[in-house]
Coordinates of C-alpha atoms (C1' of nucleotides) in Angstrom, one line a residue:
Chain Z
X1 CA 0.0 0.0 0.0
X2 CA 1.3 3.4 -0.9
X3 CA 0.9 6.5 1.2
X4 CA 0.6 10.0 -0.2
X5 CA 4.4 10.4 -0.2
X6 CA 5.0 7.2 -2.2
X7 CA 2.6 8.7 -4.8
X8 CA 4.6 11.9 -4.8
X9 CA 7.9 10.1 -5.3
X10 CA 6.4 8.0 -8.1
X11 CA 5.4 11.3 -9.9
X12 CA 9.0 12.6 -9.6
X13 CA 10.4 9.3 -10.9
X14 CA 8.3 10.0 -14.1
X15 CA 8.9 13.7 -14.4
X16 CA 12.6 14.0 -13.3
X17 CA 14.2 10.5 -13.1
X18 CA 17.6 12.2 -13.2
X19 CA 17.2 13.8 -9.7
X20 CA 17.6 12.0 -6.5
X21 CA 14.5 13.0 -4.6
X22 CA 14.9 10.4 -1.8
X23 CA 15.2 13.0 1.0
X24 CA 11.6 13.8 0.3
X25 CA 10.7 10.4 1.5
X26 CA 11.8 11.4 5.0
X27 CA 11.1 15.1 5.1
X28 CA 7.7 14.9 3.3
X29 CA 6.5 12.2 5.7
X30 CA 7.7 14.1 8.8
X31 CA 5.8 17.1 7.6
X32 CA 2.6 15.3 6.7
X33 CA 2.6 13.3 9.9
X34 CA 3.1 16.5 11.9
X35 CA 0.1 18.1 10.3
X36 CA -2.1 15.1 10.7
X37 CA -1.2 14.6 14.3
X38 CA -1.7 18.2 15.0
X39 CA -5.1 18.0 13.5
X40 CA -6.0 15.1 15.8
X41 CA -4.8 16.9 18.9
X42 CA -6.7 20.1 17.9
X43 CA -9.9 18.1 17.5
X44 CA -9.6 16.5 20.9
X45 CA -8.8 19.8 22.7
X46 CA -11.5 21.6 20.9
X47 CA -14.0 19.3 22.4
X48 CA -12.9 20.6 25.8
X49 CA -13.0 24.2 24.9
X50 CA -9.3 24.8 24.5
X51 CA -7.2 25.8 21.5
X52 CA -4.0 23.7 21.0
X53 CA -1.8 26.7 21.7
X54 CA -3.6 27.3 25.0
X55 CA -3.0 23.8 26.2
X56 CA 0.6 24.0 25.0
X57 CA 1.2 27.1 27.1
X58 CA -0.6 25.7 30.2
X59 CA 1.3 22.4 30.1
X60 CA 4.7 24.2 29.4
X61 CA 4.1 26.2 32.6
X62 CA 2.8 23.2 34.6
X63 CA 5.8 21.0 33.9
X64 CA 8.3 23.8 34.4
X65 CA 8.4 23.2 38.2
X66 CA 6.4 23.4 41.4
X67 CA 5.7 27.2 41.0
X68 CA 4.7 26.9 37.4
X69 CA 6.4 30.1 36.6
X70 CA 8.5 31.1 33.6
X71 CA 9.7 34.4 32.0
X72 CA 8.4 35.5 28.6
X73 CA 11.7 34.8 26.8
X74 CA 11.9 31.2 27.9
X75 CA 8.2 30.7 27.1
X76 CA 8.6 32.0 23.5
X77 CA 11.6 29.7 23.0
X78 CA 9.7 26.7 24.4
X79 CA 6.8 27.3 22.2
X80 CA 9.0 28.1 19.2
X81 CA 7.1 31.3 18.4
X82 CA 8.1 35.0 18.2
X83 CA 8.2 37.2 21.2
X84 CA 5.4 39.3 19.7
X85 CA 3.1 36.3 19.2
X86 CA 3.8 35.3 22.8
X87 CA 2.7 38.6 24.2
X88 CA -0.6 38.2 22.2
X89 CA -1.1 34.7 23.6
X90 CA -0.5 35.7 27.2
X91 CA -2.8 38.7 26.9
X92 CA -5.6 36.3 26.1
X93 CA -4.7 33.7 28.7
X94 CA -4.6 36.4 31.4
X95 CA -8.0 37.6 30.2
X96 CA -9.4 34.0 30.5
X97 CA -8.0 33.9 34.0
X98 CA -5.7 30.9 33.4
X99 CA -2.4 32.7 34.0
X100 CA -1.1 35.6 36.0
X101 CA 1.5 38.1 34.7
X102 CA 3.7 40.1 37.0
X103 CA 7.1 41.9 36.9
X104 CA 10.0 39.9 38.1
X105 CA 11.3 41.0 41.5
X106 CA 14.9 42.0 41.2
X107 CA 15.0 42.4 37.4
X108 CA 12.4 44.7 36.1
X109 CA 13.1 43.9 32.5
X110 CA 11.6 40.5 32.8
X111 CA 8.0 39.5 33.1
X112 CA 7.0 36.4 35.0
X113 CA 4.0 34.3 34.0
X114 CA 2.4 31.8 36.4
X115 CA -0.5 29.4 36.3
X116 CA -3.6 30.5 38.3
X117 CA -5.3 27.9 40.4
X118 CA -7.9 27.5 37.7
X119 CA -5.2 27.2 35.0
X120 CA -3.4 24.6 37.0
X121 CA -6.5 22.6 37.6
X122 CA -7.5 22.7 34.0
X123 CA -4.1 21.5 32.8
X124 CA -3.9 18.8 35.4
X125 CA -7.4 17.6 34.7
X126 CA -6.9 17.4 30.9
X127 CA -3.3 16.0 30.9
X128 CA -4.3 12.4 31.3
X129 CA -7.1 12.3 28.8
X130 CA -4.9 14.2 26.4
X131 CA -2.1 11.7 26.5
X132 CA -4.6 8.8 26.3
X133 CA -5.9 10.4 23.1
X134 CA -2.4 10.8 21.7
X135 CA -1.9 7.1 22.4
X136 CA -4.9 6.4 20.2
X137 CA -3.5 8.6 17.4
X138 CA -0.4 6.3 17.5
X139 CA -2.4 3.1 17.6
X140 CA -1.1 2.1 14.2
X141 CA 2.3 1.5 15.7
X142 CA 3.4 -1.2 18.1
X143 CA 5.4 -0.3 21.2
X144 CA 8.6 -1.5 19.5
X145 CA 7.8 0.7 16.4
X146 CA 7.2 3.7 18.7
X147 CA 10.5 3.3 20.4
X148 CA 12.4 2.9 17.1
X149 CA 10.7 5.9 15.7
X150 CA 11.4 8.0 18.7
X151 CA 15.0 6.9 18.6
X152 CA 15.5 7.8 15.0
X153 CA 13.9 11.2 15.4
X154 CA 16.0 11.9 18.5
X155 CA 19.1 11.2 16.4
X156 CA 17.9 13.5 13.7
X157 CA 16.9 16.3 16.2
X158 CA 20.3 16.1 18.0
X159 CA 22.1 16.4 14.7
X160 CA 20.1 19.6 14.1
X161 CA 21.0 20.9 17.5
X162 CA 17.7 20.5 19.2
X163 CA 18.8 20.3 22.8
X164 CA 16.7 21.7 25.6
X165 CA 16.8 25.5 25.9
X166 CA 17.1 25.2 29.7
Chain K
X1 CA 22.8 13.0 25.1
X2 CA 19.2 14.3 25.6
X3 CA 17.2 16.2 23.1
X4 CA 14.6 18.8 23.9
X5 CA 11.9 16.1 24.1
X6 CA 13.9 14.0 26.6
X7 CA 14.1 17.1 28.8
X8 CA 10.4 17.5 28.5
X9 CA 9.7 13.9 29.4
X10 CA 12.0 14.3 32.4
X11 CA 10.0 17.3 33.6
X12 CA 6.8 15.3 33.4
X13 CA 8.3 12.5 35.3
X14 CA 8.9 14.9 38.2
X15 CA 5.6 16.8 38.0
X16 CA 3.1 14.1 37.1
X17 CA 4.8 10.7 37.6
X18 CA 1.3 9.1 37.6
X19 CA 0.6 9.9 34.0
X20 CA 2.0 7.9 31.0
X21 CA 3.3 10.7 28.8
X22 CA 5.2 8.3 26.5
X23 CA 3.2 9.2 23.4
X24 CA 4.8 12.6 23.6
X25 CA 8.1 11.0 22.9
X26 CA 6.9 10.3 19.4
X27 CA 4.4 13.2 18.7
X28 CA 6.6 15.8 20.3
X29 CA 9.6 14.8 18.1
X30 CA 7.6 14.6 14.9
X31 CA 6.4 18.1 15.6
X32 CA 9.7 19.6 16.5
X33 CA 11.5 17.8 13.6
X34 CA 8.9 19.2 11.2
X35 CA 9.4 22.7 12.4
X36 CA 13.2 22.6 12.3
X37 CA 13.2 21.0 8.8
X38 CA 10.7 23.5 7.6
X39 CA 13.0 26.3 8.9
X40 CA 16.0 24.8 7.0
X41 CA 14.0 24.5 3.8
X42 CA 12.7 28.1 4.1
X43 CA 16.2 29.4 4.6
X44 CA 17.5 27.7 1.5
X45 CA 14.6 28.9 -0.7
X46 CA 14.8 32.4 0.6
X47 CA 18.4 32.6 -0.7
X48 CA 16.9 32.0 -4.2
X49 CA 14.1 34.6 -3.8
X50 CA 11.3 32.1 -3.3
X51 CA 8.9 31.6 -0.4
X52 CA 8.4 28.0 0.7
X53 CA 4.8 28.0 -0.4
X54 CA 5.7 29.3 -3.9
X55 CA 8.2 26.4 -4.4
X56 CA 5.6 24.0 -3.1
X57 CA 3.0 25.1 -5.6
X58 CA 5.5 25.1 -8.5
X59 CA 6.7 21.6 -7.8
X60 CA 3.3 20.3 -7.2
X61 CA 2.3 21.4 -10.7
X62 CA 5.6 20.3 -12.2
X63 CA 5.3 16.7 -11.0
X64 CA 1.6 16.4 -11.8
X65 CA 2.3 15.4 -15.4
X66 CA 3.7 16.7 -18.7
X67 CA 1.2 19.5 -19.0
X68 CA 1.9 20.7 -15.5
X69 CA -1.8 21.5 -15.0
X70 CA -4.2 21.0 -12.1
X71 CA -7.5 22.4 -11.0
X72 CA -7.9 24.6 -8.0
X73 CA -9.6 21.9 -5.8
X74 CA -6.8 19.4 -6.3
X75 CA -4.2 22.0 -5.7
X76 CA -5.7 23.1 -2.4
X77 CA -5.9 19.5 -1.3
X78 CA -2.3 18.8 -2.3
X79 CA -1.1 21.8 -0.4
X80 CA -3.4 21.1 2.6
X81 CA -4.8 24.6 2.6
X82 CA -8.3 26.1 2.4
X83 CA -9.7 27.0 -1.1
X84 CA -9.6 30.7 -0.1
X85 CA -6.0 30.6 0.7
X86 CA -5.2 28.9 -2.6
X87 CA -7.0 31.6 -4.6
X88 CA -4.9 34.1 -2.8
X89 CA -1.7 32.2 -3.6
X90 CA -2.5 31.8 -7.3
X91 CA -3.3 35.5 -7.6
X92 CA 0.2 36.2 -6.6
X93 CA 1.8 33.5 -8.7
X94 CA -0.1 34.7 -11.8
X95 CA 1.1 38.3 -11.0
X96 CA 4.7 37.0 -10.8
X97 CA 4.3 35.4 -14.2
X98 CA 5.0 31.9 -12.9
X99 CA 1.6 30.3 -13.6
X100 CA -1.4 30.8 -15.9
X101 CA -5.0 30.5 -14.8
X102 CA -7.8 29.7 -17.3
X103 CA -11.3 28.2 -17.2
X104 CA -11.5 24.5 -17.9
X105 CA -12.9 23.6 -21.3
X106 CA -15.9 21.3 -20.8
X107 CA -16.6 22.2 -17.2
X108 CA -17.1 25.8 -16.4
X109 CA -17.1 25.3 -12.7
X110 CA -13.4 24.5 -12.7
X111 CA -10.4 26.7 -13.1
X112 CA -7.2 25.2 -14.4
X113 CA -3.7 26.3 -13.4
X114 CA -0.6 25.7 -15.5
X115 CA 3.1 26.5 -15.1
X116 CA 4.3 29.2 -17.5
X117 CA 7.6 28.5 -19.3
X118 CA 9.3 30.7 -16.7
X119 CA 7.7 28.9 -13.8
X120 CA 8.6 25.5 -15.3
X121 CA 12.2 26.6 -15.8
X122 CA 12.5 28.0 -12.3
X123 CA 11.1 24.8 -10.7
X124 CA 13.3 22.5 -12.8
X125 CA 16.4 24.6 -12.1
X126 CA 15.9 24.7 -8.3
X127 CA 14.7 21.1 -7.8
X128 CA 18.1 19.5 -7.8
X129 CA 19.7 22.0 -5.5
X130 CA 16.7 21.9 -3.3
X131 CA 16.9 18.1 -2.8
X132 CA 20.7 18.3 -2.3
X133 CA 20.1 20.8 0.4
X134 CA 17.4 18.5 2.0
X135 CA 20.0 15.7 1.9
X136 CA 22.3 17.9 4.0
X137 CA 19.5 18.6 6.5
X138 CA 19.3 14.8 7.0
X139 CA 23.1 14.3 7.1
X140 CA 22.8 13.2 10.8
X141 CA 21.1 9.9 9.6
X142 CA 22.7 7.1 7.7
X143 CA 21.0 5.6 4.6
X144 CA 19.8 2.7 6.7
X145 CA 18.4 5.1 9.3
X146 CA 16.6 7.1 6.7
X147 CA 14.9 4.0 5.2
X148 CA 13.9 2.8 8.6
X149 CA 12.5 6.3 9.6
X150 CA 10.6 6.6 6.3
X151 CA 9.2 3.1 6.7
X152 CA 7.9 3.8 10.3
X153 CA 6.4 7.1 9.2
X154 CA 4.7 5.4 6.3
X155 CA 3.1 2.9 8.6
X156 CA 1.9 5.7 10.9
X157 CA 0.6 7.8 8.0
X158 CA -1.3 4.8 6.5
X159 CA -2.9 4.1 9.8
X160 CA -4.2 7.6 9.8
X161 CA -5.5 7.3 6.3
X162 CA -3.0 9.5 4.5
X163 CA -3.3 8.0 1.0
X164 CA -2.9 10.0 -2.1
X165 CA -5.8 12.3 -3.0
X166 CA -5.6 11.2 -6.6
Chain I
dA1 C1' -37.7 18.1 -18.4
dT2 C1' -36.9 20.2 -13.9
dG3 C1' -36.0 21.7 -9.3
dG4 C1' -33.1 20.9 -5.5
dA5 C1' -28.7 19.2 -3.9
dA6 C1' -23.8 19.0 -4.7
dA7 C1' -19.5 20.7 -6.5
dT8 C1' -16.1 24.4 -7.5
dG9 C1' -14.2 28.9 -6.9
dT10 C1' -14.1 33.6 -5.1
dT11 C1' -14.9 37.2 -1.6
dC12 C1' -14.9 39.0 2.9
dA13 C1' -14.4 39.6 8.0
dA14 C1' -12.0 38.1 11.9
dT15 C1' -7.9 36.5 13.7
dG16 C1' -3.1 35.3 14.2
dT17 C1' 1.7 35.6 12.9
dC18 C1' 6.0 37.7 12.0
dA19 C1' 9.6 41.3 11.6
dA20 C1' 11.0 45.6 12.8
dA21 C1' 10.8 49.6 15.6
dA22 C1' 10.0 51.5 20.2
dT23 C1' 10.3 51.3 25.3
dT24 C1' 12.2 50.2 29.5
dT25 C1' 15.8 48.5 32.3
dT26 C1' 20.4 46.7 33.2
dT27 C1' 25.3 46.4 32.5
dG28 C1' 30.0 47.9 32.0
dA29 C1' 33.8 50.6 30.2
dG30 C1' 36.2 54.7 31.0
Chain B
dC1 C1' 29.3 58.8 37.5
dT2 C1' 27.8 58.7 33.0
dC3 C1' 26.7 57.3 28.7
dA4 C1' 26.5 53.8 25.2
dA5 C1' 25.5 49.1 24.3
dA6 C1' 22.8 45.0 25.4
dA7 C1' 18.7 42.6 27.0
dA8 C1' 13.6 41.7 27.6
dT9 C1' 9.3 42.9 26.4
dT10 C1' 5.6 45.4 24.0
dT11 C1' 3.8 47.9 20.1
dT12 C1' 2.9 48.5 15.4
dG13 C1' 2.1 47.5 10.5
dA14 C1' 1.9 44.3 6.8
dC15 C1' 0.2 40.2 5.3
dA16 C1' -1.6 35.2 5.2
dT17 C1' -5.0 31.9 6.8
dT18 C1' -9.4 30.2 8.0
dG19 C1' -14.4 29.7 7.9
dA20 C1' -18.6 31.4 6.3
dA21 C1' -21.3 33.4 2.9
dC22 C1' -22.0 33.8 -1.9
dA23 C1' -22.3 32.9 -7.1
dT24 C1' -22.1 29.8 -10.7
dT25 C1' -22.4 25.5 -12.8
dT26 C1' -23.4 20.6 -12.9
dC27 C1' -25.7 16.4 -11.5
dC28 C1' -29.5 13.5 -10.6
dA29 C1' -33.9 11.7 -8.9
dT30 C1' -38.1 12.5 -9.8

DNA sequence: ATGGAAATGTTCAATGTCAAAATTTTTGAG
DNA sequence: CTCAAAAATTTTGACATTGAACATTTCCAT
């Protein structure tokens, strides 16, 4: 059985048999898998009244430590978005009452963001159901497959310098 | 050596040791790899005066067959974007002289899009250098690794129903 | 035949993103 | 001490995307 990328590679083999398009077999699939998985996650969270980026911000804060506090710079790096986009997101999370924003004591350049009680409860409540749903999204792969896939992707990510920003 | 996702999983192990977050080891890495690869592709194409979406449209048409022609619906499906966004993109590509747009003979609902000579030349010229650059992006993986990675992702994609739209 | 449903594109309003400029605060060299 | 450079965030402006509403054309069961 061919997936969408196999079809694409077959088209290239007809159109430009002189070019080695094999890297597309990896990069095209990473890209498509990412978009399809993202769609699945979005669908699940939407049923619970959250945008994917909202859950992402909440869980990033939740797992950051007991005080669930980070500065804007670290948050924008963790979410891989621009500083301007992060300001926009935090404005809306503050408005929804899910996070608090306050100046950092001792360094007035920085702004600290913390989960409110409600934000923390929401993130904690949803976390387990969220991962259970992700597990279903991966149901086409055995445990062995998942380990192998994660290992190969780790190798690729490390070669591109994707170490933790912390 | 830990990548960014290992760090994330370690944080969850501290914060919520009761939850099985292992699916994140796969989904998180697919997502991060996709964004990093996309960034690398964007950088390369930018050096040649093209946006990533422009190259994507051009090559989609190029590999579609000898006449390099598709209807709007198929193009929007291939690019995974909304019909409205595609109209916008084609407006700009027509303006740049890279594609032609004309009503389909025999079915006046449809609009056909074709590469111009200039668009075809640009896509053909850039294709080889583009795939060579993608090859460099994957240089952290051996040929065996790449095959294994592509195979696992195909399995995942097929389980999510990602067969070719044609 | 024919009238309603489906298919195909385009337009439009709302929203989100990014890049760059502006603002505020800190740091450090002289 | 002081002023210039650096750091962290916010503001601003341009632009792309989505989803919904709309217009046109085709299909099909009556």
